[in-house]
Amino acid sequence: MSKKANYSYVGIAFVILIFGIWFVPRIVDRITKGDTVRNDTRSEPISKTNFSKDESSDLVFININGTPKKVPAFSFTNQHGATITEQDYLGKVYLVEFFFTTCPTICPRMNKNLVQIQNKFEGIEDFGVASFTIMPKVDTPEVLKAYAEEYGITNPNWNLMTGDQDAIFELANIGFNIYVGEDETVEAGFEHSGNFALIDKNGFIRSRQDDFGNPKIFYSGIISEEEKVDEDGQKEEISMLKTDIAKLLKE
């Protein structure tokens, strides 16, 4: 081996030594101070900006831009011809749904589930339901009253409401972020979410958290044959709602 090659190896070794002396302590220092950036952010803490917690309950408030989401103002006519507003529900725990009486798909299941919940809290004056029709041209107070009788709706705080379609659509899509819309390609010409919103006595939207600490936000009002049942044979989603309603009634 030539002397020239020996000099080259010595030079490389010297550079590596200098690098170690100069850079390694700084890398260690940055790691110690937590200055390094991780490419995998999946283990980062979940943002708390979309919900906040009432320390007296494990049910969270749903936040929009850092502010707890409250039921917006509304005024519609119920199945008895009376004007109902959000003020009529203050002091009550209640569920919100959007439906229509001629719905051939999910609405019958949704309202059978609501009747089951109604019967669970029979006689509780502080519990109610707010049902808004998305087909008000058909669902007059008379039609809604007949529908209530057909389904066994007896809770005096369960109002089936009708009114201006644009106002109802805005209440659903913007007020509650529960989707409703017209679509000529679907059966009956309307489509909508099968979700229920849970509202506390002060008019705030509440929910439980999932296993990862995220707010559930809405509860599914639709039961399928494949849905898992709990140890009592009840569909889990409806069982959750009954539990959470009971918690809010105690607040």
CSV table of N, CA and C in Angstrom, one decimal, residues 69-78 82-96 98 126 128-132 157 159 161-162 167 171 175-176 199-205:
chain,number,residue,atom,x,y,z
A,69,LYS,N,-71.2,24.6,21.6
A,69,LYS,CA,-72.2,24.7,20.6
A,69,LYS,C,-73.6,24.6,21.3
A,70,LYS,N,-74.4,25.7,21.1
A,70,LYS,CA,-75.7,25.7,21.7
A,70,LYS,C,-76.8,25.6,20.6
A,71,VAL,N,-78.0,25.1,21.0
A,71,VAL,CA,-79.1,25.0,20.0
A,71,VAL,C,-79.5,26.4,19.5
A,72,PRO,N,-79.5,26.6,18.2
A,72,PRO,CA,-79.9,28.0,17.7
A,72,PRO,C,-81.3,28.2,17.9
A,73,ALA,N,-81.7,29.5,17.8
A,73,ALA,CA,-83.1,29.9,17.9
A,73,ALA,C,-83.9,29.3,16.8
A,74,PHE,N,-85.1,28.8,17.1
A,74,PHE,CA,-86.0,28.3,16.1
A,74,PHE,C,-87.5,28.5,16.5
A,75,SER,N,-88.4,28.5,15.6
A,75,SER,CA,-89.8,28.7,15.9
A,75,SER,C,-90.6,27.9,14.8
A,76,PHE,N,-91.3,26.9,15.2
A,76,PHE,CA,-92.1,26.1,14.3
A,76,PHE,C,-93.4,25.6,14.9
A,77,THR,N,-94.2,25.0,14.1
A,77,THR,CA,-95.6,24.6,14.6
A,77,THR,C,-95.6,23.1,14.9
A,78,ASN,N,-96.1,22.7,16.0
A,78,ASN,CA,-96.1,21.3,16.3
A,78,ASN,C,-97.4,20.6,15.9
A,82,ALA,N,-99.5,24.3,17.9
A,82,ALA,CA,-98.9,25.3,18.8
A,82,ALA,C,-97.5,25.7,18.3
A,83,THR,N,-97.1,26.9,18.6
A,83,THR,CA,-95.8,27.4,18.2
A,83,THR,C,-94.8,27.0,19.3
A,84,ILE,N,-93.7,26.3,18.8
A,84,ILE,CA,-92.7,25.8,19.7
A,84,ILE,C,-91.4,26.4,19.4
A,85,THR,N,-90.6,26.9,20.4
A,85,THR,CA,-89.3,27.5,20.2
A,85,THR,C,-88.3,26.7,21.0
A,86,GLU,N,-87.0,27.1,20.9
A,86,GLU,CA,-86.0,26.5,21.7
A,86,GLU,C,-86.2,26.8,23.2
A,87,GLN,N,-86.9,27.9,23.5
A,87,GLN,CA,-87.1,28.3,24.9
A,87,GLN,C,-88.0,27.3,25.6
A,88,ASP,N,-88.8,26.6,24.8
A,88,ASP,CA,-89.7,25.6,25.4
A,88,ASP,C,-89.0,24.4,26.0
A,89,TYR,N,-87.7,24.2,25.5
A,89,TYR,CA,-86.9,23.1,25.9
A,89,TYR,C,-85.9,23.4,27.0
A,90,LEU,N,-85.8,24.7,27.4
A,90,LEU,CA,-84.8,25.0,28.4
A,90,LEU,C,-85.3,24.3,29.7
A,91,GLY,N,-84.3,23.7,30.4
A,91,GLY,CA,-84.6,23.0,31.7
A,91,GLY,C,-84.9,21.6,31.4
A,92,LYS,N,-84.8,21.1,30.1
A,92,LYS,CA,-85.1,19.8,29.8
A,92,LYS,C,-83.9,19.1,29.1
A,93,VAL,N,-83.7,17.8,29.3
A,93,VAL,CA,-82.8,17.1,28.5
A,93,VAL,C,-83.6,16.5,27.3
A,94,TYR,N,-83.1,16.7,26.1
A,94,TYR,CA,-83.9,16.2,24.9
A,94,TYR,C,-83.0,15.8,23.8
A,95,LEU,N,-83.7,15.0,22.9
A,95,LEU,CA,-83.1,14.5,21.7
A,95,LEU,C,-83.6,15.3,20.5
A,96,VAL,N,-82.8,15.5,19.5
A,96,VAL,CA,-83.2,16.2,18.2
A,96,VAL,C,-83.0,15.2,17.1
A,98,PHE,N,-84.2,14.7,12.6
A,98,PHE,CA,-84.8,15.3,11.4
A,98,PHE,C,-85.3,14.1,10.6
A,126,ASP,N,-88.7,16.3,32.8
A,126,ASP,CA,-87.5,17.0,32.3
A,126,ASP,C,-86.9,16.4,31.0
A,128,GLY,N,-87.5,15.3,26.9
A,128,GLY,CA,-88.3,15.5,25.7
A,128,GLY,C,-87.6,15.1,24.4
A,129,VAL,N,-88.3,15.3,23.3
A,129,VAL,CA,-87.8,15.0,22.0
A,129,VAL,C,-88.2,16.2,21.0
A,130,ALA,N,-87.4,16.6,20.2
A,130,ALA,CA,-87.7,17.6,19.1
A,130,ALA,C,-87.5,17.0,17.8
A,131,SER,N,-88.6,16.7,17.1
A,131,SER,CA,-88.6,16.1,15.7
A,131,SER,C,-89.0,17.1,14.7
A,132,PHE,N,-88.1,17.4,13.7
A,132,PHE,CA,-88.3,18.3,12.7
A,132,PHE,C,-88.5,17.6,11.3
A,157,ASN,N,-93.7,16.4,26.0
A,157,ASN,CA,-92.5,17.2,25.6
A,157,ASN,C,-91.9,16.7,24.3
A,159,ASN,N,-92.3,17.1,20.6
A,159,ASN,CA,-93.0,17.9,19.6
A,159,ASN,C,-92.5,17.5,18.2
A,161,MET,N,-92.4,18.9,14.6
A,161,MET,CA,-92.6,20.2,14.1
A,161,MET,C,-92.5,20.4,12.6
A,162,THR,N,-93.3,21.4,12.1
A,162,THR,CA,-93.3,21.7,10.7
A,162,THR,C,-93.2,23.2,10.5
A,167,ALA,N,-85.9,27.1,6.4
A,167,ALA,CA,-85.5,27.3,7.8
A,167,ALA,C,-85.2,26.0,8.5
A,171,LEU,N,-81.5,24.9,9.9
A,171,LEU,CA,-81.4,24.5,11.3
A,171,LEU,C,-80.6,23.1,11.3
A,175,GLY,N,-77.3,24.7,11.9
A,175,GLY,CA,-77.5,24.7,13.3
A,175,GLY,C,-77.0,23.5,14.1
A,176,PHE,N,-77.2,22.3,13.5
A,176,PHE,CA,-76.8,21.1,14.2
A,176,PHE,C,-75.8,20.3,13.5
A,199,ILE,N,-79.1,17.0,23.8
A,199,ILE,CA,-79.1,18.4,24.3
A,199,ILE,C,-79.3,18.4,25.8
A,200,ASP,N,-78.5,19.2,26.5
A,200,ASP,CA,-78.7,19.3,28.0
A,200,ASP,C,-79.7,20.3,28.4
A,201,LYS,N,-79.9,20.5,29.7
A,201,LYS,CA,-80.9,21.4,30.2
A,201,LYS,C,-80.7,22.9,29.9
A,202,ASN,N,-79.4,23.2,29.6
A,202,ASN,CA,-79.1,24.6,29.2
A,202,ASN,C,-79.0,24.8,27.7
A,203,GLY,N,-79.4,23.8,26.9
A,203,GLY,CA,-79.4,24.0,25.5
A,203,GLY,C,-78.1,23.7,24.8
A,204,PHE,N,-77.2,23.1,25.4
A,204,PHE,CA,-75.9,22.8,24.8
A,204,PHE,C,-75.9,21.3,24.3
A,205,ILE,N,-75.2,21.1,23.1
A,205,ILE,CA,-75.1,19.8,22.6
A,205,ILE,C,-74.0,19.1,23.3
